[in-house]
């Protein structure tokens, strides 16, 4: 049975120069989409991934990451839009790194696709009427 999950990987300094994610593909036949990455040599690294594969392979891949010393967190937060506060100003459209916001050509209203959201929080900080909210 296939599974697909979004996870956050935190790499300690000693692992940032190793091909850890490569081994998820090669050794466990997992496909992934990098939603966000911030990895600096000689410092800690962070990646938000959507990993897809057979359930057994996924579990083995997660075990491999744990054994390697990568901290794994489920992406269990979500961003929502308070429709009563949103003024459809469009500020969120230009700041979203994954294009989770779009402008409806006919109504000129801002559409939010929560499935594309990687919960980076940029829209929450940058929304003038504070319509974007973080939920745990």
PDB file of C-alpha atoms in Angstrom:
ATOM      1  CA  UNK A   1       0.000   0.000   0.000  1.00  0.00           C
ATOM      2  CA  UNK A   2       1.391   3.401  -0.982  1.00  0.00           C
ATOM      3  CA  UNK A   3       1.765   6.186   1.520  1.00  0.00           C
ATOM      4  CA  UNK A   4       2.593   9.862   1.140  1.00  0.00           C
ATOM      5  CA  UNK A   5       3.578  12.060   4.051  1.00  0.00           C
ATOM      6  CA  UNK A   6       5.029  15.487   4.638  1.00  0.00           C
ATOM      7  CA  UNK A   7       7.859  15.535   7.135  1.00  0.00           C
ATOM      8  CA  UNK A   8      10.451  17.953   8.454  1.00  0.00           C
ATOM      9  CA  UNK A   9      14.051  16.723   8.605  1.00  0.00           C
ATOM     10  CA  UNK A  10      16.594  18.443  10.837  1.00  0.00           C
ATOM     11  CA  UNK A  11      20.182  17.537  10.049  1.00  0.00           C
ATOM     12  CA  UNK A  12      22.881  17.982  12.697  1.00  0.00           C
ATOM     13  CA  UNK A  13      26.094  19.683  11.610  1.00  0.00           C
ATOM     14  CA  UNK A  14      27.944  16.381  11.203  1.00  0.00           C
ATOM     15  CA  UNK A  15      25.462  15.180   8.540  1.00  0.00           C
ATOM     16  CA  UNK A  16      24.923  18.192   6.266  1.00  0.00           C
ATOM     17  CA  UNK A  17      27.608  17.117   3.797  1.00  0.00           C
ATOM     18  CA  UNK A  18      26.423  13.494   3.516  1.00  0.00           C
ATOM     19  CA  UNK A  19      24.037  12.143   0.825  1.00  0.00           C
ATOM     20  CA  UNK A  20      21.348  11.166   3.328  1.00  0.00           C
ATOM     21  CA  UNK A  21      18.327  11.959   1.137  1.00  0.00           C
ATOM     22  CA  UNK A  22      19.945  10.245  -1.859  1.00  0.00           C
ATOM     23  CA  UNK A  23      19.836   6.971   0.086  1.00  0.00           C
ATOM     24  CA  UNK A  24      16.059   7.309   0.508  1.00  0.00           C
ATOM     25  CA  UNK A  25      15.732   7.013  -3.268  1.00  0.00           C
ATOM     26  CA  UNK A  26      18.454   4.492  -3.916  1.00  0.00           C
ATOM     27  CA  UNK A  27      18.096   2.219  -0.914  1.00  0.00           C
ATOM     28  CA  UNK A  28      14.379   2.396  -0.185  1.00  0.00           C
ATOM     29  CA  UNK A  29      12.775   3.235  -3.542  1.00  0.00           C
ATOM     30  CA  UNK A  30      11.087   6.328  -2.148  1.00  0.00           C
ATOM     31  CA  UNK A  31      10.105   9.339  -4.223  1.00  0.00           C
ATOM     32  CA  UNK A  32      10.206  12.763  -2.661  1.00  0.00           C
ATOM     33  CA  UNK A  33       9.419  16.353  -3.378  1.00  0.00           C
ATOM     34  CA  UNK A  34      11.539  18.957  -1.612  1.00  0.00           C
ATOM     35  CA  UNK A  35       9.104  21.597  -0.386  1.00  0.00           C
ATOM     36  CA  UNK A  36      11.656  23.695   1.477  1.00  0.00           C
ATOM     37  CA  UNK A  37      15.364  23.375   2.200  1.00  0.00           C
ATOM     38  CA  UNK A  38      17.856  25.353   4.194  1.00  0.00           C
ATOM     39  CA  UNK A  39      21.162  23.536   4.442  1.00  0.00           C
ATOM     40  CA  UNK A  40      24.404  25.348   5.119  1.00  0.00           C
ATOM     41  CA  UNK A  41      27.787  23.590   5.239  1.00  0.00           C
ATOM     42  CA  UNK A  42      29.239  23.400   8.760  1.00  0.00           C
ATOM     43  CA  UNK A  43      25.833  24.248  10.261  1.00  0.00           C
ATOM     44  CA  UNK A  44      22.531  22.498  10.838  1.00  0.00           C
ATOM     45  CA  UNK A  45      20.189  21.783   7.964  1.00  0.00           C
ATOM     46  CA  UNK A  46      16.422  21.707   7.553  1.00  0.00           C
ATOM     47  CA  UNK A  47      14.324  20.115   4.830  1.00  0.00           C
ATOM     48  CA  UNK A  48      10.581  19.818   4.391  1.00  0.00           C
ATOM     49  CA  UNK A  49       9.827  16.822   2.194  1.00  0.00           C
ATOM     50  CA  UNK A  50       6.812  15.038   0.862  1.00  0.00           C
ATOM     51  CA  UNK A  51       7.847  11.381   0.715  1.00  0.00           C
ATOM     52  CA  UNK A  52       5.911   8.793  -1.270  1.00  0.00           C
ATOM     53  CA  UNK A  53       6.385   5.050  -1.497  1.00  0.00           C
ATOM     54  CA  UNK A  54       5.250   1.655  -0.341  1.00  0.00           C
ATOM     55  CA  UNK A  55       4.415   1.664   3.371  1.00  0.00           C
ATOM     56  CA  UNK A  56       7.084  -0.902   4.285  1.00  0.00           C
ATOM     57  CA  UNK A  57       9.765   0.985   2.335  1.00  0.00           C
ATOM     58  CA  UNK A  58       8.648   4.257   3.934  1.00  0.00           C
ATOM     59  CA  UNK A  59       8.954   2.761   7.426  1.00  0.00           C
ATOM     60  CA  UNK A  60      12.425   1.402   6.635  1.00  0.00           C
ATOM     61  CA  UNK A  61      13.478   4.774   5.201  1.00  0.00           C
ATOM     62  CA  UNK A  62      12.313   6.562   8.346  1.00  0.00           C
ATOM     63  CA  UNK A  63      14.218   4.018  10.465  1.00  0.00           C
ATOM     64  CA  UNK A  64      17.331   4.716   8.359  1.00  0.00           C
ATOM     65  CA  UNK A  65      16.992   8.472   8.952  1.00  0.00           C
ATOM     66  CA  UNK A  66      16.597   7.930  12.704  1.00  0.00           C
ATOM     67  CA  UNK A  67      19.650   5.661  12.823  1.00  0.00           C
ATOM     68  CA  UNK A  68      21.661   8.238  10.867  1.00  0.00           C
ATOM     69  CA  UNK A  69      20.841  10.877  13.488  1.00  0.00           C
ATOM     70  CA  UNK A  70      18.366  12.970  11.519  1.00  0.00           C
ATOM     71  CA  UNK A  71      15.582  14.431  13.669  1.00  0.00           C
ATOM     72  CA  UNK A  72      12.180  13.850  12.054  1.00  0.00           C
ATOM     73  CA  UNK A  73       9.005  15.789  12.758  1.00  0.00           C
ATOM     74  CA  UNK A  74       5.619  15.270  11.151  1.00  0.00           C
ATOM     75  CA  UNK A  75       4.283  18.328   9.403  1.00  0.00           C
ATOM     76  CA  UNK A  76       1.206  18.443  11.591  1.00  0.00           C
ATOM     77  CA  UNK A  77       0.635  22.159  11.612  1.00  0.00           C
ATOM     78  CA  UNK A  78      -1.583  23.834   9.081  1.00  0.00           C
ATOM     79  CA  UNK A  79      -2.190  27.334   7.836  1.00  0.00           C
ATOM     80  CA  UNK A  80      -5.757  28.464   7.289  1.00  0.00           C
ATOM     81  CA  UNK A  81      -7.301  31.690   6.105  1.00  0.00           C
ATOM     82  CA  UNK A  82      -9.881  33.545   8.163  1.00  0.00           C
ATOM     83  CA  UNK A  83     -12.314  34.487   5.410  1.00  0.00           C
ATOM     84  CA  UNK A  84     -13.911  37.229   7.526  1.00  0.00           C
ATOM     85  CA  UNK A  85     -10.582  39.036   7.916  1.00  0.00           C
ATOM     86  CA  UNK A  86      -9.218  38.556   4.390  1.00  0.00           C
ATOM     87  CA  UNK A  87      -9.459  41.677   2.237  1.00  0.00           C
ATOM     88  CA  UNK A  88      -8.039  39.947  -0.879  1.00  0.00           C
ATOM     89  CA  UNK A  89      -5.237  42.519  -1.031  1.00  0.00           C
ATOM     90  CA  UNK A  90      -2.888  40.045  -2.741  1.00  0.00           C
ATOM     91  CA  UNK A  91       0.141  40.526  -0.469  1.00  0.00           C
ATOM     92  CA  UNK A  92       0.274  36.759   0.124  1.00  0.00           C
ATOM     93  CA  UNK A  93       0.432  35.951  -3.593  1.00  0.00           C
ATOM     94  CA  UNK A  94       3.835  37.538  -4.077  1.00  0.00           C
ATOM     95  CA  UNK A  95       5.467  36.168  -0.928  1.00  0.00           C
ATOM     96  CA  UNK A  96       4.484  32.481  -1.037  1.00  0.00           C
ATOM     97  CA  UNK A  97       7.481  30.344  -2.121  1.00  0.00           C
ATOM     98  CA  UNK A  98       5.284  27.439  -3.309  1.00  0.00           C
ATOM     99  CA  UNK A  99       2.527  29.440  -5.026  1.00  0.00           C
ATOM    100  CA  UNK A 100      -0.244  28.304  -2.682  1.00  0.00           C
ATOM    101  CA  UNK A 101      -2.085  31.544  -3.484  1.00  0.00           C
ATOM    102  CA  UNK A 102      -3.525  32.597  -6.822  1.00  0.00           C
ATOM    103  CA  UNK A 103      -5.768  35.316  -8.156  1.00  0.00           C
ATOM    104  CA  UNK A 104      -9.119  34.327  -9.620  1.00  0.00           C
ATOM    105  CA  UNK A 105      -9.147  36.062 -12.994  1.00  0.00           C
ATOM    106  CA  UNK A 106     -12.878  36.764 -12.966  1.00  0.00           C
ATOM    107  CA  UNK A 107     -13.604  37.772  -9.382  1.00  0.00           C
ATOM    108  CA  UNK A 108     -10.057  39.066  -8.579  1.00  0.00           C
ATOM    109  CA  UNK A 109     -10.309  37.256  -5.246  1.00  0.00           C
ATOM    110  CA  UNK A 110      -7.338  35.452  -3.759  1.00  0.00           C
ATOM    111  CA  UNK A 111      -7.597  31.663  -3.732  1.00  0.00           C
ATOM    112  CA  UNK A 112      -5.634  29.612  -1.167  1.00  0.00           C
ATOM    113  CA  UNK A 113      -4.652  25.996  -1.946  1.00  0.00           C
ATOM    114  CA  UNK A 114      -3.834  24.464   1.454  1.00  0.00           C
ATOM    115  CA  UNK A 115      -2.482  21.294  -0.197  1.00  0.00           C
ATOM    116  CA  UNK A 116       0.410  23.278  -1.671  1.00  0.00           C
ATOM    117  CA  UNK A 117       1.195  25.009   1.634  1.00  0.00           C
ATOM    118  CA  UNK A 118       4.451  23.987   3.370  1.00  0.00           C
ATOM    119  CA  UNK A 119       3.656  25.927   6.566  1.00  0.00           C
ATOM    120  CA  UNK A 120       6.688  28.199   6.256  1.00  0.00           C
ATOM    121  CA  UNK A 121       4.779  31.030   7.971  1.00  0.00           C
ATOM    122  CA  UNK A 122       5.767  33.810   5.579  1.00  0.00           C
ATOM    123  CA  UNK A 123       2.141  34.643   4.757  1.00  0.00           C
ATOM    124  CA  UNK A 124       1.210  34.755   8.436  1.00  0.00           C
ATOM    125  CA  UNK A 125       3.811  37.418   9.146  1.00  0.00           C
ATOM    126  CA  UNK A 126       3.180  39.350   5.955  1.00  0.00           C
ATOM    127  CA  UNK A 127      -0.631  39.442   5.848  1.00  0.00           C
ATOM    128  CA  UNK A 128      -1.737  43.054   6.510  1.00  0.00           C
ATOM    129  CA  UNK A 129      -5.203  42.188   7.925  1.00  0.00           C
ATOM    130  CA  UNK A 130      -3.797  39.105   9.777  1.00  0.00           C
ATOM    131  CA  UNK A 131      -6.155  36.744   7.975  1.00  0.00           C
ATOM    132  CA  UNK A 132      -3.681  33.834   7.809  1.00  0.00           C
ATOM    133  CA  UNK A 133      -3.603  31.667  10.931  1.00  0.00           C
ATOM    134  CA  UNK A 134      -1.452  28.802  12.181  1.00  0.00           C
ATOM    135  CA  UNK A 135      -3.134  25.791  13.784  1.00  0.00           C
ATOM    136  CA  UNK A 136      -1.472  22.859  15.556  1.00  0.00           C
TER     137      UNK A 136
END
